[in-house]
Tab-separated table of C-alpha atoms in Angstrom:
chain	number	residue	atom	x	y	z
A	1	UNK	CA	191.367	12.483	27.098
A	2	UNK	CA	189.679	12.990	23.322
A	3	UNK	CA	191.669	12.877	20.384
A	4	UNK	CA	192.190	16.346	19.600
A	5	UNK	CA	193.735	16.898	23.372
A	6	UNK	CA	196.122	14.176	22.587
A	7	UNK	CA	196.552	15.701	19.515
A	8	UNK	CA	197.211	19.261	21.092
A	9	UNK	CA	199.837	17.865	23.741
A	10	UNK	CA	201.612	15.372	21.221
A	11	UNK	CA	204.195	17.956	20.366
A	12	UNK	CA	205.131	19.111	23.552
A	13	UNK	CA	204.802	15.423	25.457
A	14	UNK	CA	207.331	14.010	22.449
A	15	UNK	CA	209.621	16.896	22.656
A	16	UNK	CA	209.157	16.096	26.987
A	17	UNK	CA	210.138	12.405	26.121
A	18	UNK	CA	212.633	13.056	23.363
A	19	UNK	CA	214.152	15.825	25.456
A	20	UNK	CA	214.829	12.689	28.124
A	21	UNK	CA	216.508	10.380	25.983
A	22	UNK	CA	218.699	12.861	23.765
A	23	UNK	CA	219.861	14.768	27.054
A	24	UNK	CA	221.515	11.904	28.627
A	25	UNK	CA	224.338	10.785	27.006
A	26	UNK	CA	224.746	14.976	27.085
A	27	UNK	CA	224.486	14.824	31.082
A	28	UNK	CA	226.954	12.301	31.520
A	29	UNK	CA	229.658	13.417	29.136
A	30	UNK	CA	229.051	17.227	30.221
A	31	UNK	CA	229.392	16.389	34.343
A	32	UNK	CA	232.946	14.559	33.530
A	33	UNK	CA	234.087	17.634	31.466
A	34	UNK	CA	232.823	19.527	34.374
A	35	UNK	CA	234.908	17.550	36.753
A	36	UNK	CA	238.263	17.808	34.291
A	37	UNK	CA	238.111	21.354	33.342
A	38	UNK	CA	237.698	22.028	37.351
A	39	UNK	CA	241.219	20.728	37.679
A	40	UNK	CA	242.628	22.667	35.269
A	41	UNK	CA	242.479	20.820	32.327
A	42	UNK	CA	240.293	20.651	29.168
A	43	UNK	CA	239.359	17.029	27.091
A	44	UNK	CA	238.297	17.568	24.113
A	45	UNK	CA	238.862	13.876	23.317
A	46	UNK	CA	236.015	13.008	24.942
A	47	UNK	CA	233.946	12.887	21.438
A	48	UNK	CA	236.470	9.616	20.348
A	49	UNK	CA	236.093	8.434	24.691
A	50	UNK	CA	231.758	8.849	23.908
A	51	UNK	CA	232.530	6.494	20.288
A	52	UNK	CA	235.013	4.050	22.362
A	53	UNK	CA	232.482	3.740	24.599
A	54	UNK	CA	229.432	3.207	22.779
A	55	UNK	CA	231.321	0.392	20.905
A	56	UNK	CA	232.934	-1.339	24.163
A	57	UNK	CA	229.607	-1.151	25.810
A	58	UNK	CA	227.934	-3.507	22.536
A	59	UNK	CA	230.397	-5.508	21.976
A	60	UNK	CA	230.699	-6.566	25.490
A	61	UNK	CA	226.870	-6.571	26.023
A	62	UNK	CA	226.575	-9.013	22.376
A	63	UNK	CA	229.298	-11.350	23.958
A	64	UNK	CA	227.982	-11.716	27.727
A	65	UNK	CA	224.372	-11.185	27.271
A	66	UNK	CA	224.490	-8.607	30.317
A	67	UNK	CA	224.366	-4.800	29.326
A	68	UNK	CA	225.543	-3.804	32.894
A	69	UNK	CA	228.509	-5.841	31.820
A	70	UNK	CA	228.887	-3.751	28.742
A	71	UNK	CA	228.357	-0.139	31.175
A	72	UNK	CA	231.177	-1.105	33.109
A	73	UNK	CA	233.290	-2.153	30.285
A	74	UNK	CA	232.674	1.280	28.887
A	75	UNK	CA	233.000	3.408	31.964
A	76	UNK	CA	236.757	1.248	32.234
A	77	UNK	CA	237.290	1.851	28.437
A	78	UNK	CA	236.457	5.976	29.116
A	79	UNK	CA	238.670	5.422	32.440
A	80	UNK	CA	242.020	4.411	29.899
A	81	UNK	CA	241.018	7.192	27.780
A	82	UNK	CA	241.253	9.773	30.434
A	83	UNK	CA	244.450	8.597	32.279
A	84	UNK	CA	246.181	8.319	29.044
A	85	UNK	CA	244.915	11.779	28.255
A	86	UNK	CA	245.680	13.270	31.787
A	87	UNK	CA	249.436	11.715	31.226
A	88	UNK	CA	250.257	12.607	28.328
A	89	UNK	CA	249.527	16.220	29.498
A	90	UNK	CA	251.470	16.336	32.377
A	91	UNK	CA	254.404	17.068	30.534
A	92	UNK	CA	256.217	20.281	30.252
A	93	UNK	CA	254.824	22.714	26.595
A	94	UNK	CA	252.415	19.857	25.982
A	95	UNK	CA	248.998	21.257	25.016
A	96	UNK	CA	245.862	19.720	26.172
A	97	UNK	CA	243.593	21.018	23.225
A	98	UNK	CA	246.138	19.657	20.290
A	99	UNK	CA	245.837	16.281	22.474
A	100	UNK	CA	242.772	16.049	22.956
A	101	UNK	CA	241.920	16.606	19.474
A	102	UNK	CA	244.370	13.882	18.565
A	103	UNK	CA	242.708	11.227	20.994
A	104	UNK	CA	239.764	12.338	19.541
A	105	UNK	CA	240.476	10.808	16.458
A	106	UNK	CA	242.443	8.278	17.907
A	107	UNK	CA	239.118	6.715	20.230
A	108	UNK	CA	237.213	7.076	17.201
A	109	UNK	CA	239.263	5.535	14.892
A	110	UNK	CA	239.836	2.834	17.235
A	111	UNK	CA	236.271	2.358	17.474
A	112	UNK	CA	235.595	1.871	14.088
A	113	UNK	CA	238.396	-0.488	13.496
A	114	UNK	CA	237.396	-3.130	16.038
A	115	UNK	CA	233.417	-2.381	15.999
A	116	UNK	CA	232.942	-3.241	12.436
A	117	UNK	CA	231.595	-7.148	13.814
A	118	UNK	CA	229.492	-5.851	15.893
A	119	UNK	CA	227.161	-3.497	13.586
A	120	UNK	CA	224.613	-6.698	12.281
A	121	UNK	CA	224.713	-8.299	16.158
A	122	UNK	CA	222.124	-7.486	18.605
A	123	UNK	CA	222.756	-6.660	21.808
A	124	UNK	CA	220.397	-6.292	25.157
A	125	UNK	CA	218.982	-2.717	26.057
A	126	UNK	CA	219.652	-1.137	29.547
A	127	UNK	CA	216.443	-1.116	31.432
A	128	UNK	CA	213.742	1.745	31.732
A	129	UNK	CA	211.790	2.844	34.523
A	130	UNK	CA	207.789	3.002	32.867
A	131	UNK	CA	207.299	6.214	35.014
A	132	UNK	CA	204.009	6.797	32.804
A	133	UNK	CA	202.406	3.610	34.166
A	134	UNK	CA	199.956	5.447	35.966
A	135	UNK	CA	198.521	6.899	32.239
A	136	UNK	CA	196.592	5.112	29.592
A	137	UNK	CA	197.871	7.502	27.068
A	138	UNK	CA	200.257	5.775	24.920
A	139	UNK	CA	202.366	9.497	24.456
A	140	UNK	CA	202.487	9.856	28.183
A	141	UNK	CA	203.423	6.530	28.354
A	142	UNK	CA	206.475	6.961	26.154
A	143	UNK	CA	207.403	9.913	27.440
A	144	UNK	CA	207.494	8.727	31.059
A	145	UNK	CA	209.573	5.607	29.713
A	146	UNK	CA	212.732	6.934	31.637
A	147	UNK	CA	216.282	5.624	31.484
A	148	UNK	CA	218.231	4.465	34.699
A	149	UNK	CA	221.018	6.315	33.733
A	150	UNK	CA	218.938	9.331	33.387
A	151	UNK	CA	217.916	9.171	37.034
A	152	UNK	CA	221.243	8.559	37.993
A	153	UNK	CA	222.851	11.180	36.027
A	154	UNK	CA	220.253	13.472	37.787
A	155	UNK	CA	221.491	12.265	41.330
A	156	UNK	CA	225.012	12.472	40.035
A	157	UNK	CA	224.717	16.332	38.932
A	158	UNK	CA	223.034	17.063	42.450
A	159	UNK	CA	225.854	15.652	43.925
A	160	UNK	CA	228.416	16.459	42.363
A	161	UNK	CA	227.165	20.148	43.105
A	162	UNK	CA	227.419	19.508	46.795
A	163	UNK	CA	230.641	18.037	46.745
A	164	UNK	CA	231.949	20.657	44.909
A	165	UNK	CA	231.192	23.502	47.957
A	166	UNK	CA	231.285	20.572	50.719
A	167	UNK	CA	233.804	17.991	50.580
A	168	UNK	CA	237.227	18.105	50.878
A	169	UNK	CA	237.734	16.561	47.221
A	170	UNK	CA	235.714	19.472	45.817
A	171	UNK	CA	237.778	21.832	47.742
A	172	UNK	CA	241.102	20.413	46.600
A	173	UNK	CA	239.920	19.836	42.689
A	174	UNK	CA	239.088	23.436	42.920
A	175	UNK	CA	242.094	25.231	44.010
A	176	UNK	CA	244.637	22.407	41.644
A	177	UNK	CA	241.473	24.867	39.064
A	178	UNK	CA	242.272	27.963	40.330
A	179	UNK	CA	246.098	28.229	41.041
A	180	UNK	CA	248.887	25.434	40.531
A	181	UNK	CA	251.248	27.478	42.687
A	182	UNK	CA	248.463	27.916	45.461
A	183	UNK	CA	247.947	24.058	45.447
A	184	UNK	CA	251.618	23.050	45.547
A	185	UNK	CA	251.701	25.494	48.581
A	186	UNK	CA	248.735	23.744	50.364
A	187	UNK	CA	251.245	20.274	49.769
A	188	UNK	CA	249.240	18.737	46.562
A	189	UNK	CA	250.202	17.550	43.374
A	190	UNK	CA	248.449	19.254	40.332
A	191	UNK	CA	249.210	16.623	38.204
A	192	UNK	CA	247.881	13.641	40.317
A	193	UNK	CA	244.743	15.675	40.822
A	194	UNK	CA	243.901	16.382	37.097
A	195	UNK	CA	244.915	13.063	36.166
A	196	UNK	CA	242.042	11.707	38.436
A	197	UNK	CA	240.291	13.988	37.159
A	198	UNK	CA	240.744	13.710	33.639
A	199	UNK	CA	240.391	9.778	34.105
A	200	UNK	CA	236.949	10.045	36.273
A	201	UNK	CA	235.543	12.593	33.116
A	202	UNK	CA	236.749	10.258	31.157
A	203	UNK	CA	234.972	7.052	32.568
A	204	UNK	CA	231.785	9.199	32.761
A	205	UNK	CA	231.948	10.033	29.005
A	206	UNK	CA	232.447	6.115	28.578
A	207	UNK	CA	229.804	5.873	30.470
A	208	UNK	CA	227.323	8.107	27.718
A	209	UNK	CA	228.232	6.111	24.935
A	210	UNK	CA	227.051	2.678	27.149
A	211	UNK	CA	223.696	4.917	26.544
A	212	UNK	CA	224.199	5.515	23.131
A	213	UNK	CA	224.285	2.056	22.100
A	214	UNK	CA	222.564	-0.182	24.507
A	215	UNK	CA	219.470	2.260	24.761
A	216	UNK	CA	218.638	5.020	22.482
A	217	UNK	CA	219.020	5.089	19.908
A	218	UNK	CA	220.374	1.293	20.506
A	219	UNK	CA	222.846	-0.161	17.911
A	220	UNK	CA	226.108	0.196	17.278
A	221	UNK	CA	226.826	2.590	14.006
A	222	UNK	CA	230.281	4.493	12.976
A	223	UNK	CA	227.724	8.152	13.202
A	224	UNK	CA	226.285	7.104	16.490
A	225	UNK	CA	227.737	10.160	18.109
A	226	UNK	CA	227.150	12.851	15.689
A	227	UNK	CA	229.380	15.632	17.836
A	228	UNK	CA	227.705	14.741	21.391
A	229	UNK	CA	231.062	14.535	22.555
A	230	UNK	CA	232.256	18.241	21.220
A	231	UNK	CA	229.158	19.695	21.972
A	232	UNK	CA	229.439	18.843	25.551
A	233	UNK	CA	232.298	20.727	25.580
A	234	UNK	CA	230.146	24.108	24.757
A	235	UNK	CA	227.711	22.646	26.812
A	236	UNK	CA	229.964	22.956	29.855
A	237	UNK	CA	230.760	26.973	29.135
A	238	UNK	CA	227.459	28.150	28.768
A	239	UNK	CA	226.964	25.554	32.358
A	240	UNK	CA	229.587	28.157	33.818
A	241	UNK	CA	231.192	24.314	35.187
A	242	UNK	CA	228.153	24.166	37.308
A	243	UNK	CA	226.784	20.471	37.623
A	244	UNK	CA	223.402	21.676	38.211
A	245	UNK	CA	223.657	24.305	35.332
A	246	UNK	CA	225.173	20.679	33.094
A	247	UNK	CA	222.069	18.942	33.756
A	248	UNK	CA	219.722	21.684	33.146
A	249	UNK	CA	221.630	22.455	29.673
A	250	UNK	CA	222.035	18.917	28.829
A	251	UNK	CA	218.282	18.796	28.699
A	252	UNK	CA	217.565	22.164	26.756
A	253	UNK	CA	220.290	20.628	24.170
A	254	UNK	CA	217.779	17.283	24.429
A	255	UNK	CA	215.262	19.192	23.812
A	256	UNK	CA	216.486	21.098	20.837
A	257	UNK	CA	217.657	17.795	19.246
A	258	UNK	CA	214.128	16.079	19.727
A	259	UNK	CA	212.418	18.737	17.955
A	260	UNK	CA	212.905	17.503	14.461
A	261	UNK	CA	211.960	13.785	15.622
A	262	UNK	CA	208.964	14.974	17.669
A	263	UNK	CA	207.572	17.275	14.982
A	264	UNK	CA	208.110	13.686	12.188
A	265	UNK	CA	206.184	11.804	14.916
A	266	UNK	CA	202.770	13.986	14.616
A	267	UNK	CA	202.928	14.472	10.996
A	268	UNK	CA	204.689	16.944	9.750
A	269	UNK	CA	205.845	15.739	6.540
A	270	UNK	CA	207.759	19.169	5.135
A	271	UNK	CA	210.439	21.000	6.760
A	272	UNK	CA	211.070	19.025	9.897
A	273	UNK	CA	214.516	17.690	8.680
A	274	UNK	CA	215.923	21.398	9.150
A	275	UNK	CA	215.241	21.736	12.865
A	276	UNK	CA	217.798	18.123	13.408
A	277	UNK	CA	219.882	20.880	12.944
A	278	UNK	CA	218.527	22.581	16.386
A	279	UNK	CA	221.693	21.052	18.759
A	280	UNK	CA	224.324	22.299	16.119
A	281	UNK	CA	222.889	25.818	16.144
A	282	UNK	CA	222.582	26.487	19.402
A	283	UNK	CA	225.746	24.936	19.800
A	284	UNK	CA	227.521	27.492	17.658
A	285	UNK	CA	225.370	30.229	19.427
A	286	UNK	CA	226.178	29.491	22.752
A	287	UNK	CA	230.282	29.712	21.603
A	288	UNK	CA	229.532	33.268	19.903
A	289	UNK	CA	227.513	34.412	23.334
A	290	UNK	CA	230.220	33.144	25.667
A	291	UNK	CA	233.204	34.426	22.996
A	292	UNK	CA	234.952	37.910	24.167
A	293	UNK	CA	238.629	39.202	23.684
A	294	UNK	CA	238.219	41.674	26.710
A	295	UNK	CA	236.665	39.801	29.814
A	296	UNK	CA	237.205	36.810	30.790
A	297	UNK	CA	234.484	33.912	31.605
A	298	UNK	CA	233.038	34.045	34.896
A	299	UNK	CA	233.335	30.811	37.298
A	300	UNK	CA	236.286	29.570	34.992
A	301	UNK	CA	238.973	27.591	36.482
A	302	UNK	CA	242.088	29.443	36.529
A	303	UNK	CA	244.194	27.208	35.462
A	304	UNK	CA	241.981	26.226	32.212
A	305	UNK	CA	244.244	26.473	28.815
A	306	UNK	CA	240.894	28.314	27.144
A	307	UNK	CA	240.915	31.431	29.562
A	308	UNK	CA	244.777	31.937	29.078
């Protein structure tokens, strides 16, 4: 390929490869939300859970030498999170959204208390897959430089859609959803279910901020979040709790937020800064669109304190 068709498919192929990396902390954070507000409950504390993560995962990756080591040390870290969260809210007049706001700030806070060593240190990457091997093109190459965790959040989102319609797990996480009284008549617990549920979400979000700092953008910084965790949240809404519907938004929210990055990377030298902006916007859009006093949101969980 000549210059000027590399030149007309830079854009697109480094919004393709951007879109890939900014979508999968997204995926991961989004599916566990998925899996919490199915039982019933919403997390919003999964934006200090993401932070937590992120700074468990380098500090534990720094000190071993292993990043796997400092993935499962974040998926435990988001695991705490999420039980402590799914306790705490199984008490009577106790409301999820004031907690979760509170753990929010809590994780977050945490974070940057005990991560302030580990900001010079440098800490091993997660692998990638070069998927673009087969090109010579040095964008296709990059673009087609794809996370593990991408691929397995892509497996994960297929099956947690199956399990959802198949399994007796999905079956039983979706009527604790639907009706507490229904699911105390069928013999279960609410409150053991959407406290595994709340502590697998959480351990998933963990899992996200492993991303965050041990592959892109790969450091360990107090903003290394910028809302990922909140937005998820919206994310999941416009998803209509659909794990397939997750994955597909988590990558048009990657795209958006690869646009300004993508557009810097061919030259543009005016005006790019404005569309870093993109996630936020269509993040506020999506709440607006899904926002109305007289219906109520179709495929939501009973039981969820934001359709009361």
């Amino acid at each position: 390929m000549d210059d000027s068709g590399i030149g007309l498919w830079g854009v697109p192929l480094a919004i393709l490869g951007g879109a890939i990396r900014v979508s999968t902390p997204f995926i991961f954070v989004s599916l566990g939300e998925a899996i919490t507000e199915r039982s019933g409950r919403i997390n919003l504390g999964l934006e200090g859970t993401l932070v937590f993560g992120a700074m468990s995962a380098y500090a534990v990756a720094v000190k071993t030498g292993s990043p796997w080591l400092g993935l499962v040390a974040a998926a435990f870290a988001g695991l705490c999170f999420g039980l402590f969260h799914g306790w705490i809210c199984k008490f009577p007049k106790v409301n999820d959204i004031a907690i979760g706001i509170a753990l929010m700030l809590f994780g977050s806070g945490l974070a940057f208390f005990f991560g302030k060593p580990f900001i010079q240190p440098s800490a091993p990457d997660l692998p990638a897959i070069p998927l673009g091997a087969w090109s010579d093109i040095p964008q296709v190459q990059a673009a087609l430089d794809v996370n593990v965790l991408f691929l397995t959040g892509a497996a994960l989102a297929v099956f947690l859609w199956w399990a959802f319609r198949n399994t007796r797990a999905g079956l039983i996480l979706r009527v604790v959803g639907d009706s507490s009284d229904a699911a105390r008549a069928m013999g279960l617990n609410p409150n053991t279910v959407r406290l595994a549920a709340t502590g697998v979400g959480g351990a998933l979000a963990g899992i996200g901020g492993a991303y965050l700092s041990l592959y892109y953008p790969g450091s360990w910084t107090e903003g290394i979040s910028s809302g990922q965790g909140l937005m998820a949240v919206a994310l999941v809404i416009f998803a209509r709790w659909n794990p397939l519907g997750c994955f597909a938004a988590a990558l048009l929210f990657g795209g958006a937020g690869a646009l300004g990055p993508a557009l810097q990377s061919v030259g543009v030298t005016q005006g790019y800064y404005l569309f870093y902006a993109a996630p936020y916007i269509l993040t506020l859009v999506i709440m607006i669109a899904t926002s109305s006093p007289s219906r109520s949101l179709a495929g939501a969980p009973g039981e969820l304190s934001i359709t009361k």
